[in-house]
Amino acid sequence: MPEVLFGPPLHIDLETKKVTKLPGVMIDASNVGELFEAYEKATGSYLVPHEPPKYFRYYKSRESSDWILVDVHIHRSDLDICIKQELDFPLMPDDKIVIGALAC
């Protein structure tokens, strides 16, 4: 089952300066589109494609109009795969999906 991480998997509280490790969310999905749907059900957060066709807008909830621009990468064995906006990209059970700052 793929694991989704909002990366990097560390969070810095700007008020307290405390660093915490964020847990990943295990999601059963066969491709990235299914993963995004299940991720929203699990967390309330959702992603939509953004222009250029490489990045996504990340919303905390459907009620929020605020978003941040993120990149989605698949960590598979020794590979770091930039999926761009390929929602049909197939997932493997040991994949780690990192939603994070623009990397490429």
Backbone as XML, in Angstrom:
<?xml version="1.0"?>
<chain id="A" units="angstrom">
  <residue number="1" name="MET">
    <atom name="N" x="0.853" y="-1.172" z="0.000"/>
    <atom name="CA" x="0.000" y="0.000" z="0.000"/>
    <atom name="C" x="0.901" y="1.238" z="0.000"/>
  </residue>
  <residue number="2" name="PRO">
    <atom name="N" x="0.733" y="2.145" z="-0.960"/>
    <atom name="CA" x="1.571" y="3.353" z="-1.006"/>
    <atom name="C" x="1.384" y="4.234" z="0.228"/>
  </residue>
  <residue number="3" name="GLU">
    <atom name="N" x="2.438" y="4.953" z="0.564"/>
    <atom name="CA" x="2.413" y="5.875" z="1.697"/>
    <atom name="C" x="2.532" y="7.299" z="1.167"/>
  </residue>
  <residue number="4" name="VAL">
    <atom name="N" x="1.663" y="8.188" z="1.637"/>
    <atom name="CA" x="1.690" y="9.584" z="1.226"/>
    <atom name="C" x="2.326" y="10.412" z="2.332"/>
  </residue>
  <residue number="5" name="LEU">
    <atom name="N" x="3.315" y="11.206" z="1.960"/>
    <atom name="CA" x="3.989" y="12.105" z="2.899"/>
    <atom name="C" x="3.821" y="13.532" z="2.411"/>
  </residue>
  <residue number="6" name="PHE">
    <atom name="N" x="3.474" y="14.436" z="3.311"/>
    <atom name="CA" x="3.519" y="15.849" z="2.947"/>
    <atom name="C" x="4.921" y="16.288" z="3.292"/>
  </residue>
  <residue number="7" name="GLY">
    <atom name="N" x="5.723" y="16.523" z="2.268"/>
    <atom name="CA" x="7.156" y="16.638" z="2.486"/>
    <atom name="C" x="7.673" y="18.046" z="2.579"/>
  </residue>
  <residue number="8" name="PRO">
    <atom name="N" x="8.827" y="18.194" z="3.172"/>
    <atom name="CA" x="9.508" y="17.086" z="3.845"/>
    <atom name="C" x="8.702" y="16.637" z="5.058"/>
  </residue>
  <residue number="9" name="PRO">
    <atom name="N" x="8.872" y="15.399" z="5.490"/>
    <atom name="CA" x="8.028" y="14.899" z="6.580"/>
    <atom name="C" x="8.409" y="15.453" z="7.954"/>
  </residue>
  <residue number="10" name="LEU">
    <atom name="N" x="8.788" y="16.714" z="7.980"/>
    <atom name="CA" x="9.055" y="17.426" z="9.235"/>
    <atom name="C" x="8.239" y="18.708" z="9.218"/>
  </residue>
  <residue number="11" name="HIS">
    <atom name="N" x="7.750" y="19.098" z="10.350"/>
    <atom name="CA" x="6.971" y="20.327" z="10.455"/>
    <atom name="C" x="7.629" y="21.221" z="11.503"/>
  </residue>
  <residue number="12" name="ILE">
    <atom name="N" x="7.788" y="22.486" z="11.171"/>
    <atom name="CA" x="8.331" y="23.454" z="12.130"/>
    <atom name="C" x="7.212" y="24.406" z="12.508"/>
  </residue>
  <residue number="13" name="ASP">
    <atom name="N" x="6.836" y="24.395" z="13.769"/>
    <atom name="CA" x="5.836" y="25.332" z="14.274"/>
    <atom name="C" x="6.507" y="26.696" z="14.364"/>
  </residue>
  <residue number="14" name="LEU">
    <atom name="N" x="6.036" y="27.652" z="13.592"/>
    <atom name="CA" x="6.687" y="28.962" z="13.531"/>
    <atom name="C" x="6.576" y="29.737" z="14.834"/>
  </residue>
  <residue number="15" name="GLU">
    <atom name="N" x="5.566" y="29.453" z="15.644"/>
    <atom name="CA" x="5.432" y="30.152" z="16.925"/>
    <atom name="C" x="6.350" y="29.571" z="17.988"/>
  </residue>
  <residue number="16" name="THR">
    <atom name="N" x="6.349" y="28.252" z="18.125"/>
    <atom name="CA" x="7.131" y="27.620" z="19.193"/>
    <atom name="C" x="8.514" y="27.186" z="18.741"/>
  </residue>
  <residue number="17" name="LYS">
    <atom name="N" x="8.749" y="27.161" z="17.430"/>
    <atom name="CA" x="10.008" y="26.695" z="16.830"/>
    <atom name="C" x="10.244" y="25.215" z="17.070"/>
  </residue>
  <residue number="18" name="LYS">
    <atom name="N" x="9.206" y="24.497" z="17.483"/>
    <atom name="CA" x="9.323" y="23.068" z="17.730"/>
    <atom name="C" x="9.234" y="22.311" z="16.409"/>
  </residue>
  <residue number="19" name="VAL">
    <atom name="N" x="10.120" y="21.318" z="16.239"/>
    <atom name="CA" x="10.135" y="20.491" z="15.039"/>
    <atom name="C" x="9.496" y="19.149" z="15.371"/>
  </residue>
  <residue number="20" name="THR">
    <atom name="N" x="8.542" y="18.746" z="14.560"/>
    <atom name="CA" x="7.916" y="17.445" z="14.750"/>
    <atom name="C" x="7.950" y="16.676" z="13.436"/>
  </residue>
  <residue number="21" name="LYS">
    <atom name="N" x="8.038" y="15.367" z="13.550"/>
    <atom name="CA" x="7.996" y="14.514" z="12.371"/>
    <atom name="C" x="6.535" y="14.210" z="12.071"/>
  </residue>
  <residue number="22" name="LEU">
    <atom name="N" x="6.142" y="14.423" z="10.827"/>
    <atom name="CA" x="4.770" y="14.154" z="10.441"/>
    <atom name="C" x="4.650" y="12.701" z="9.989"/>
  </residue>
  <residue number="23" name="PRO">
    <atom name="N" x="3.588" y="12.033" z="10.411"/>
    <atom name="CA" x="3.406" y="10.649" z="9.972"/>
    <atom name="C" x="2.913" y="10.614" z="8.533"/>
  </residue>
  <residue number="24" name="GLY">
    <atom name="N" x="3.219" y="9.548" z="7.841"/>
    <atom name="CA" x="2.671" y="9.346" z="6.509"/>
    <atom name="C" x="1.259" y="8.794" z="6.618"/>
  </residue>
  <residue number="25" name="VAL">
    <atom name="N" x="0.514" y="8.873" z="5.542"/>
    <atom name="CA" x="-0.822" y="8.318" z="5.474"/>
    <atom name="C" x="-0.770" y="7.147" z="4.503"/>
  </residue>
  <residue number="26" name="MET">
    <atom name="N" x="-1.114" y="5.963" z="4.956"/>
    <atom name="CA" x="-1.133" y="4.791" z="4.097"/>
    <atom name="C" x="-2.452" y="4.771" z="3.343"/>
  </residue>
  <residue number="27" name="ILE">
    <atom name="N" x="-2.373" y="4.670" z="2.012"/>
    <atom name="CA" x="-3.570" y="4.702" z="1.177"/>
    <atom name="C" x="-3.494" y="3.583" z="0.156"/>
  </residue>
  <residue number="28" name="ASP">
    <atom name="N" x="-4.600" y="2.871" z="0.009"/>
    <atom name="CA" x="-4.692" y="1.814" z="-0.981"/>
    <atom name="C" x="-5.187" y="2.429" z="-2.287"/>
  </residue>
  <residue number="29" name="ALA">
    <atom name="N" x="-4.309" y="2.483" z="-3.297"/>
    <atom name="CA" x="-4.666" y="3.061" z="-4.591"/>
    <atom name="C" x="-3.794" y="2.435" z="-5.666"/>
  </residue>
  <residue number="30" name="SER">
    <atom name="N" x="-4.351" y="2.276" z="-6.849"/>
    <atom name="CA" x="-3.583" y="1.681" z="-7.939"/>
    <atom name="C" x="-2.928" y="2.725" z="-8.838"/>
  </residue>
  <residue number="31" name="ASN">
    <atom name="N" x="-3.409" y="3.987" z="-8.760"/>
    <atom name="CA" x="-2.781" y="5.054" z="-9.534"/>
    <atom name="C" x="-2.900" y="6.372" z="-8.773"/>
  </residue>
  <residue number="32" name="VAL">
    <atom name="N" x="-2.272" y="7.412" z="-9.298"/>
    <atom name="CA" x="-2.212" y="8.700" z="-8.599"/>
    <atom name="C" x="-3.599" y="9.334" z="-8.468"/>
  </residue>
  <residue number="33" name="GLY">
    <atom name="N" x="-4.444" y="9.230" z="-9.482"/>
    <atom name="CA" x="-5.797" y="9.788" z="-9.396"/>
    <atom name="C" x="-6.590" y="9.176" z="-8.251"/>
  </residue>
  <residue number="34" name="GLU">
    <atom name="N" x="-6.547" y="7.851" z="-8.130"/>
    <atom name="CA" x="-7.217" y="7.167" z="-7.014"/>
    <atom name="C" x="-6.610" y="7.588" z="-5.685"/>
  </residue>
  <residue number="35" name="LEU">
    <atom name="N" x="-5.300" y="7.748" z="-5.671"/>
    <atom name="CA" x="-4.607" y="8.149" z="-4.453"/>
    <atom name="C" x="-5.091" y="9.526" z="-3.994"/>
  </residue>
  <residue number="36" name="PHE">
    <atom name="N" x="-5.219" y="10.481" z="-4.927"/>
    <atom name="CA" x="-5.680" y="11.829" z="-4.572"/>
    <atom name="C" x="-7.102" y="11.784" z="-4.003"/>
  </residue>
  <residue number="37" name="GLU">
    <atom name="N" x="-7.973" y="10.981" z="-4.602"/>
    <atom name="CA" x="-9.346" y="10.864" z="-4.098"/>
    <atom name="C" x="-9.358" y="10.291" z="-2.685"/>
  </residue>
  <residue number="38" name="ALA">
    <atom name="N" x="-8.594" y="9.226" z="-2.455"/>
    <atom name="CA" x="-8.536" y="8.606" z="-1.132"/>
    <atom name="C" x="-7.861" y="9.527" z="-0.116"/>
  </residue>
  <residue number="39" name="TYR">
    <atom name="N" x="-6.859" y="10.288" z="-0.562"/>
    <atom name="CA" x="-6.162" y="11.235" z="0.319"/>
    <atom name="C" x="-7.140" y="12.294" z="0.820"/>
  </residue>
  <residue number="40" name="GLU">
    <atom name="N" x="-7.997" y="12.782" z="-0.076"/>
    <atom name="CA" x="-8.989" y="13.780" z="0.352"/>
    <atom name="C" x="-9.949" y="13.178" z="1.374"/>
  </residue>
  <residue number="41" name="LYS">
    <atom name="N" x="-10.405" y="11.947" z="1.137"/>
    <atom name="CA" x="-11.306" y="11.291" z="2.092"/>
    <atom name="C" x="-10.633" y="11.108" z="3.445"/>
  </residue>
  <residue number="42" name="ALA">
    <atom name="N" x="-9.327" y="10.800" z="3.435"/>
    <atom name="CA" x="-8.599" y="10.540" z="4.678"/>
    <atom name="C" x="-8.239" y="11.813" z="5.431"/>
  </residue>
  <residue number="43" name="THR">
    <atom name="N" x="-7.946" y="12.902" z="4.699"/>
    <atom name="CA" x="-7.405" y="14.098" z="5.352"/>
    <atom name="C" x="-8.254" y="15.356" z="5.181"/>
  </residue>
  <residue number="44" name="GLY">
    <atom name="N" x="-9.119" y="15.372" z="4.176"/>
    <atom name="CA" x="-9.879" y="16.590" z="3.869"/>
    <atom name="C" x="-9.145" y="17.507" z="2.909"/>
  </residue>
  <residue number="45" name="SER">
    <atom name="N" x="-7.849" y="17.307" z="2.745"/>
    <atom name="CA" x="-7.040" y="18.117" z="1.833"/>
    <atom name="C" x="-7.155" y="17.550" z="0.424"/>
  </residue>
  <residue number="46" name="TYR">
    <atom name="N" x="-7.048" y="18.435" z="-0.569"/>
    <atom name="CA" x="-7.120" y="17.925" z="-1.932"/>
    <atom name="C" x="-6.185" y="18.684" z="-2.860"/>
  </residue>
  <residue number="47" name="LEU">
    <atom name="N" x="-5.913" y="18.049" z="-3.996"/>
    <atom name="CA" x="-4.993" y="18.606" z="-4.988"/>
    <atom name="C" x="-5.691" y="18.701" z="-6.332"/>
  </residue>
  <residue number="48" name="VAL">
    <atom name="N" x="-5.394" y="19.781" z="-7.064"/>
    <atom name="CA" x="-5.892" y="19.947" z="-8.430"/>
    <atom name="C" x="-4.737" y="20.389" z="-9.312"/>
  </residue>
  <residue number="49" name="PRO">
    <atom name="N" x="-4.760" y="19.990" z="-10.593"/>
    <atom name="CA" x="-3.694" y="20.412" z="-11.507"/>
    <atom name="C" x="-3.619" y="21.932" z="-11.632"/>
  </residue>
  <residue number="50" name="HIS">
    <atom name="N" x="-2.420" y="22.409" z="-11.863"/>
    <atom name="CA" x="-2.135" y="23.835" z="-12.021"/>
    <atom name="C" x="-1.315" y="24.010" z="-13.292"/>
  </residue>
  <residue number="51" name="GLU">
    <atom name="N" x="-1.352" y="25.178" z="-13.875"/>
    <atom name="CA" x="-0.511" y="25.477" z="-15.038"/>
    <atom name="C" x="0.810" y="26.047" z="-14.554"/>
  </residue>
  <residue number="52" name="PRO">
    <atom name="N" x="1.953" y="25.665" z="-15.111"/>
    <atom name="CA" x="2.112" y="24.763" z="-16.242"/>
    <atom name="C" x="1.744" y="23.341" z="-15.838"/>
  </residue>
  <residue number="53" name="PRO">
    <atom name="N" x="1.534" y="22.466" z="-16.825"/>
    <atom name="CA" x="1.084" y="21.099" z="-16.506"/>
    <atom name="C" x="2.176" y="20.249" z="-15.862"/>
  </residue>
  <residue number="54" name="LYS">
    <atom name="N" x="2.559" y="20.657" z="-14.681"/>
    <atom name="CA" x="3.613" y="19.964" z="-13.953"/>
    <atom name="C" x="3.332" y="19.959" z="-12.458"/>
  </residue>
  <residue number="55" name="TYR">
    <atom name="N" x="2.627" y="20.970" z="-11.981"/>
    <atom name="CA" x="2.420" y="21.178" z="-10.547"/>
    <atom name="C" x="0.947" y="21.030" z="-10.172"/>
  </residue>
  <residue number="56" name="PHE">
    <atom name="N" x="0.707" y="21.080" z="-8.853"/>
    <atom name="CA" x="-0.648" y="20.982" z="-8.328"/>
    <atom name="C" x="-0.897" y="22.098" z="-7.323"/>
  </residue>
  <residue number="57" name="ARG">
    <atom name="N" x="-2.160" y="22.480" z="-7.188"/>
    <atom name="CA" x="-2.580" y="23.366" z="-6.107"/>
    <atom name="C" x="-3.070" y="22.488" z="-4.966"/>
  </residue>
  <residue number="58" name="TYR">
    <atom name="N" x="-2.564" y="22.746" z="-3.765"/>
    <atom name="CA" x="-2.904" y="21.970" z="-2.572"/>
    <atom name="C" x="-3.795" y="22.838" z="-1.687"/>
  </residue>
  <residue number="59" name="TYR">
    <atom name="N" x="-5.003" y="22.349" z="-1.435"/>
    <atom name="CA" x="-5.974" y="23.027" z="-0.570"/>
    <atom name="C" x="-6.135" y="22.226" z="0.715"/>
  </residue>
  <residue number="60" name="LYS">
    <atom name="N" x="-6.228" y="22.897" z="1.846"/>
    <atom name="CA" x="-6.438" y="22.216" z="3.128"/>
    <atom name="C" x="-7.815" y="21.570" z="3.203"/>
  </residue>
  <residue number="61" name="SER">
    <atom name="N" x="-8.819" y="22.186" z="2.526"/>
    <atom name="CA" x="-10.178" y="21.641" z="2.541"/>
    <atom name="C" x="-10.960" y="22.235" z="1.371"/>
  </residue>
  <residue number="62" name="ARG">
    <atom name="N" x="-12.122" y="21.684" z="1.102"/>
    <atom name="CA" x="-12.998" y="22.201" z="0.042"/>
    <atom name="C" x="-13.534" y="23.583" z="0.395"/>
  </residue>
  <residue number="63" name="GLU">
    <atom name="N" x="-13.583" y="23.902" z="1.673"/>
    <atom name="CA" x="-14.084" y="25.201" z="2.111"/>
    <atom name="C" x="-13.042" y="26.305" z="1.960"/>
  </residue>
  <residue number="64" name="SER">
    <atom name="N" x="-11.794" y="25.946" z="1.816"/>
    <atom name="CA" x="-10.706" y="26.918" z="1.752"/>
    <atom name="C" x="-10.492" y="27.411" z="0.328"/>
  </residue>
  <residue number="65" name="SER">
    <atom name="N" x="-10.260" y="28.717" z="0.204"/>
    <atom name="CA" x="-9.894" y="29.276" z="-1.103"/>
    <atom name="C" x="-8.385" y="29.492" z="-1.172"/>
  </residue>
  <residue number="66" name="ASP">
    <atom name="N" x="-7.698" y="29.301" z="-0.058"/>
    <atom name="CA" x="-6.239" y="29.444" z="-0.015"/>
    <atom name="C" x="-5.583" y="28.148" z="-0.468"/>
  </residue>
  <residue number="67" name="TRP">
    <atom name="N" x="-4.511" y="28.259" z="-1.249"/>
    <atom name="CA" x="-3.799" y="27.091" z="-1.721"/>
    <atom name="C" x="-2.319" y="27.412" z="-1.825"/>
  </residue>
  <residue number="68" name="ILE">
    <atom name="N" x="-1.515" y="26.341" z="-1.880"/>
    <atom name="CA" x="-0.086" y="26.489" z="-2.141"/>
    <atom name="C" x="0.259" y="25.607" z="-3.334"/>
  </residue>
  <residue number="69" name="LEU">
    <atom name="N" x="1.286" y="26.001" z="-4.051"/>
    <atom name="CA" x="1.747" y="25.248" z="-5.205"/>
    <atom name="C" x="2.686" y="24.145" z="-4.735"/>
  </residue>
  <residue number="70" name="VAL">
    <atom name="N" x="2.413" y="22.908" z="-5.148"/>
    <atom name="CA" x="3.226" y="21.769" z="-4.730"/>
    <atom name="C" x="3.614" y="20.914" z="-5.936"/>
  </residue>
  <residue number="71" name="ASP">
    <atom name="N" x="4.616" y="20.108" z="-5.715"/>
    <atom name="CA" x="5.099" y="19.133" z="-6.683"/>
    <atom name="C" x="4.825" y="17.760" z="-6.079"/>
  </residue>
  <residue number="72" name="VAL">
    <atom name="N" x="4.565" y="16.779" z="-6.917"/>
    <atom name="CA" x="4.316" y="15.426" z="-6.432"/>
    <atom name="C" x="5.375" y="14.508" z="-7.028"/>
  </residue>
  <residue number="73" name="HIS">
    <atom name="N" x="6.077" y="13.810" z="-6.140"/>
    <atom name="CA" x="7.118" y="12.863" z="-6.565"/>
    <atom name="C" x="6.830" y="11.496" z="-5.973"/>
  </residue>
  <residue number="74" name="ILE">
    <atom name="N" x="7.207" y="10.468" z="-6.725"/>
    <atom name="CA" x="7.106" y="9.089" z="-6.259"/>
    <atom name="C" x="8.522" y="8.621" z="-5.945"/>
  </residue>
  <residue number="75" name="HIS">
    <atom name="N" x="8.734" y="8.165" z="-4.724"/>
    <atom name="CA" x="10.006" y="7.542" z="-4.356"/>
    <atom name="C" x="9.799" y="6.045" z="-4.450"/>
  </residue>
  <residue number="76" name="ARG">
    <atom name="N" x="10.494" y="5.426" z="-5.412"/>
    <atom name="CA" x="10.362" y="3.995" z="-5.680"/>
    <atom name="C" x="11.763" y="3.407" z="-5.720"/>
  </residue>
  <residue number="77" name="SER">
    <atom name="N" x="12.062" y="2.579" z="-4.739"/>
    <atom name="CA" x="13.412" y="2.010" z="-4.612"/>
    <atom name="C" x="14.413" y="3.157" z="-4.606"/>
  </residue>
  <residue number="78" name="ASP">
    <atom name="N" x="15.332" y="3.190" z="-5.582"/>
    <atom name="CA" x="16.322" y="4.269" z="-5.656"/>
    <atom name="C" x="15.909" y="5.375" z="-6.615"/>
  </residue>
  <residue number="79" name="LEU">
    <atom name="N" x="14.672" y="5.349" z="-7.088"/>
    <atom name="CA" x="14.209" y="6.327" z="-8.075"/>
    <atom name="C" x="13.411" y="7.446" z="-7.414"/>
  </residue>
  <residue number="80" name="ASP">
    <atom name="N" x="13.518" y="8.641" z="-7.975"/>
    <atom name="CA" x="12.698" y="9.787" z="-7.600"/>
    <atom name="C" x="11.982" y="10.207" z="-8.879"/>
  </residue>
  <residue number="81" name="ILE">
    <atom name="N" x="10.693" y="9.887" z="-8.970"/>
    <atom name="CA" x="9.940" y="10.079" z="-10.200"/>
    <atom name="C" x="9.035" y="11.297" z="-10.076"/>
  </residue>
  <residue number="82" name="CYS">
    <atom name="N" x="9.217" y="12.260" z="-10.979"/>
    <atom name="CA" x="8.331" y="13.420" z="-11.045"/>
    <atom name="C" x="7.172" y="13.040" z="-11.970"/>
  </residue>
  <residue number="83" name="ILE">
    <atom name="N" x="5.961" y="12.969" z="-11.434"/>
    <atom name="CA" x="4.828" y="12.504" z="-12.230"/>
    <atom name="C" x="4.206" y="13.603" z="-13.083"/>
  </residue>
  <residue number="84" name="LYS">
    <atom name="N" x="4.668" y="14.837" z="-12.905"/>
    <atom name="CA" x="4.034" y="15.992" z="-13.537"/>
    <atom name="C" x="2.548" y="15.930" z="-13.177"/>
  </residue>
  <residue number="85" name="GLN">
    <atom name="N" x="1.640" y="15.823" z="-14.138"/>
    <atom name="CA" x="0.211" y="15.725" z="-13.805"/>
    <atom name="C" x="-0.397" y="14.429" z="-14.330"/>
  </residue>
  <residue number="86" name="GLU">
    <atom name="N" x="0.389" y="13.386" z="-14.349"/>
    <atom name="CA" x="-0.058" y="12.091" z="-14.863"/>
    <atom name="C" x="-0.865" y="11.351" z="-13.790"/>
  </residue>
  <residue number="87" name="LEU">
    <atom name="N" x="-2.166" y="11.609" z="-13.759"/>
    <atom name="CA" x="-3.028" y="11.013" z="-12.742"/>
    <atom name="C" x="-3.210" y="9.512" z="-12.932"/>
  </residue>
  <residue number="88" name="ASP">
    <atom name="N" x="-2.933" y="9.004" z="-14.127"/>
    <atom name="CA" x="-3.014" y="7.567" z="-14.381"/>
    <atom name="C" x="-1.716" y="6.845" z="-14.051"/>
  </residue>
  <residue number="89" name="PHE">
    <atom name="N" x="-0.728" y="7.557" z="-13.493"/>
    <atom name="CA" x="0.556" y="6.940" z="-13.179"/>
    <atom name="C" x="0.329" y="5.782" z="-12.209"/>
  </residue>
  <residue number="90" name="PRO">
    <atom name="N" x="0.773" y="4.561" z="-12.569"/>
    <atom name="CA" x="0.545" y="3.397" z="-11.703"/>
    <atom name="C" x="1.425" y="3.417" z="-10.458"/>
  </residue>
  <residue number="91" name="LEU">
    <atom name="N" x="0.847" y="2.976" z="-9.359"/>
    <atom name="CA" x="1.560" y="2.926" z="-8.085"/>
    <atom name="C" x="1.889" y="1.489" z="-7.706"/>
  </residue>
  <residue number="92" name="MET">
    <atom name="N" x="3.009" y="1.348" z="-7.006"/>
    <atom name="CA" x="3.445" y="0.056" z="-6.496"/>
    <atom name="C" x="3.259" y="0.059" z="-4.974"/>
  </residue>
  <residue number="93" name="PRO">
    <atom name="N" x="3.109" y="-1.117" z="-4.351"/>
    <atom name="CA" x="2.840" y="-1.184" z="-2.912"/>
    <atom name="C" x="3.858" y="-0.469" z="-2.027"/>
  </residue>
  <residue number="94" name="ASP">
    <atom name="N" x="5.139" y="-0.445" z="-2.387"/>
    <atom name="CA" x="6.154" y="0.170" z="-1.530"/>
    <atom name="C" x="6.472" y="1.617" z="-1.899"/>
  </residue>
  <residue number="95" name="ASP">
    <atom name="N" x="5.712" y="2.220" z="-2.808"/>
    <atom name="CA" x="5.964" y="3.608" z="-3.192"/>
    <atom name="C" x="5.722" y="4.553" z="-2.023"/>
  </residue>
  <residue number="96" name="LYS">
    <atom name="N" x="6.511" y="5.601" z="-1.994"/>
    <atom name="CA" x="6.277" y="6.725" z="-1.083"/>
    <atom name="C" x="5.988" y="7.925" z="-1.970"/>
  </residue>
  <residue number="97" name="ILE">
    <atom name="N" x="4.823" y="8.530" z="-1.772"/>
    <atom name="CA" x="4.411" y="9.678" z="-2.566"/>
    <atom name="C" x="4.662" y="10.913" z="-1.718"/>
  </residue>
  <residue number="98" name="VAL">
    <atom name="N" x="5.477" y="11.816" z="-2.240"/>
    <atom name="CA" x="5.839" y="13.012" z="-1.484"/>
    <atom name="C" x="5.175" y="14.214" z="-2.144"/>
  </residue>
  <residue number="99" name="ILE">
    <atom name="N" x="4.347" y="14.886" z="-1.372"/>
    <atom name="CA" x="3.705" y="16.126" z="-1.804"/>
    <atom name="C" x="4.479" y="17.229" z="-1.104"/>
  </residue>
  <residue number="100" name="GLY">
    <atom name="N" x="5.162" y="18.069" z="-1.883"/>
    <atom name="CA" x="5.996" y="19.057" z="-1.217"/>
    <atom name="C" x="6.371" y="20.225" z="-2.086"/>
  </residue>
  <residue number="101" name="ALA">
    <atom name="N" x="7.366" y="20.942" z="-1.629"/>
    <atom name="CA" x="7.845" y="22.137" z="-2.310"/>
    <atom name="C" x="8.306" y="21.805" z="-3.725"/>
  </residue>
  <residue number="102" name="LEU">
    <atom name="N" x="8.240" y="22.794" z="-4.596"/>
    <atom name="CA" x="8.646" y="22.584" z="-5.985"/>
    <atom name="C" x="10.085" y="22.123" z="-6.036"/>
  </residue>
  <residue number="103" name="ALA">
    <atom name="N" x="10.285" y="20.981" z="-6.706"/>
    <atom name="CA" x="11.623" y="20.372" z="-6.744"/>
    <atom name="C" x="12.205" y="20.327" z="-8.147"/>
  </residue>
  <residue number="104" name="CYS">
    <atom name="N" x="11.349" y="20.366" z="-9.160"/>
    <atom name="CA" x="11.874" y="20.279" z="-10.523"/>
    <atom name="C" x="11.063" y="21.122" z="-11.481"/>
  </residue>
</chain>
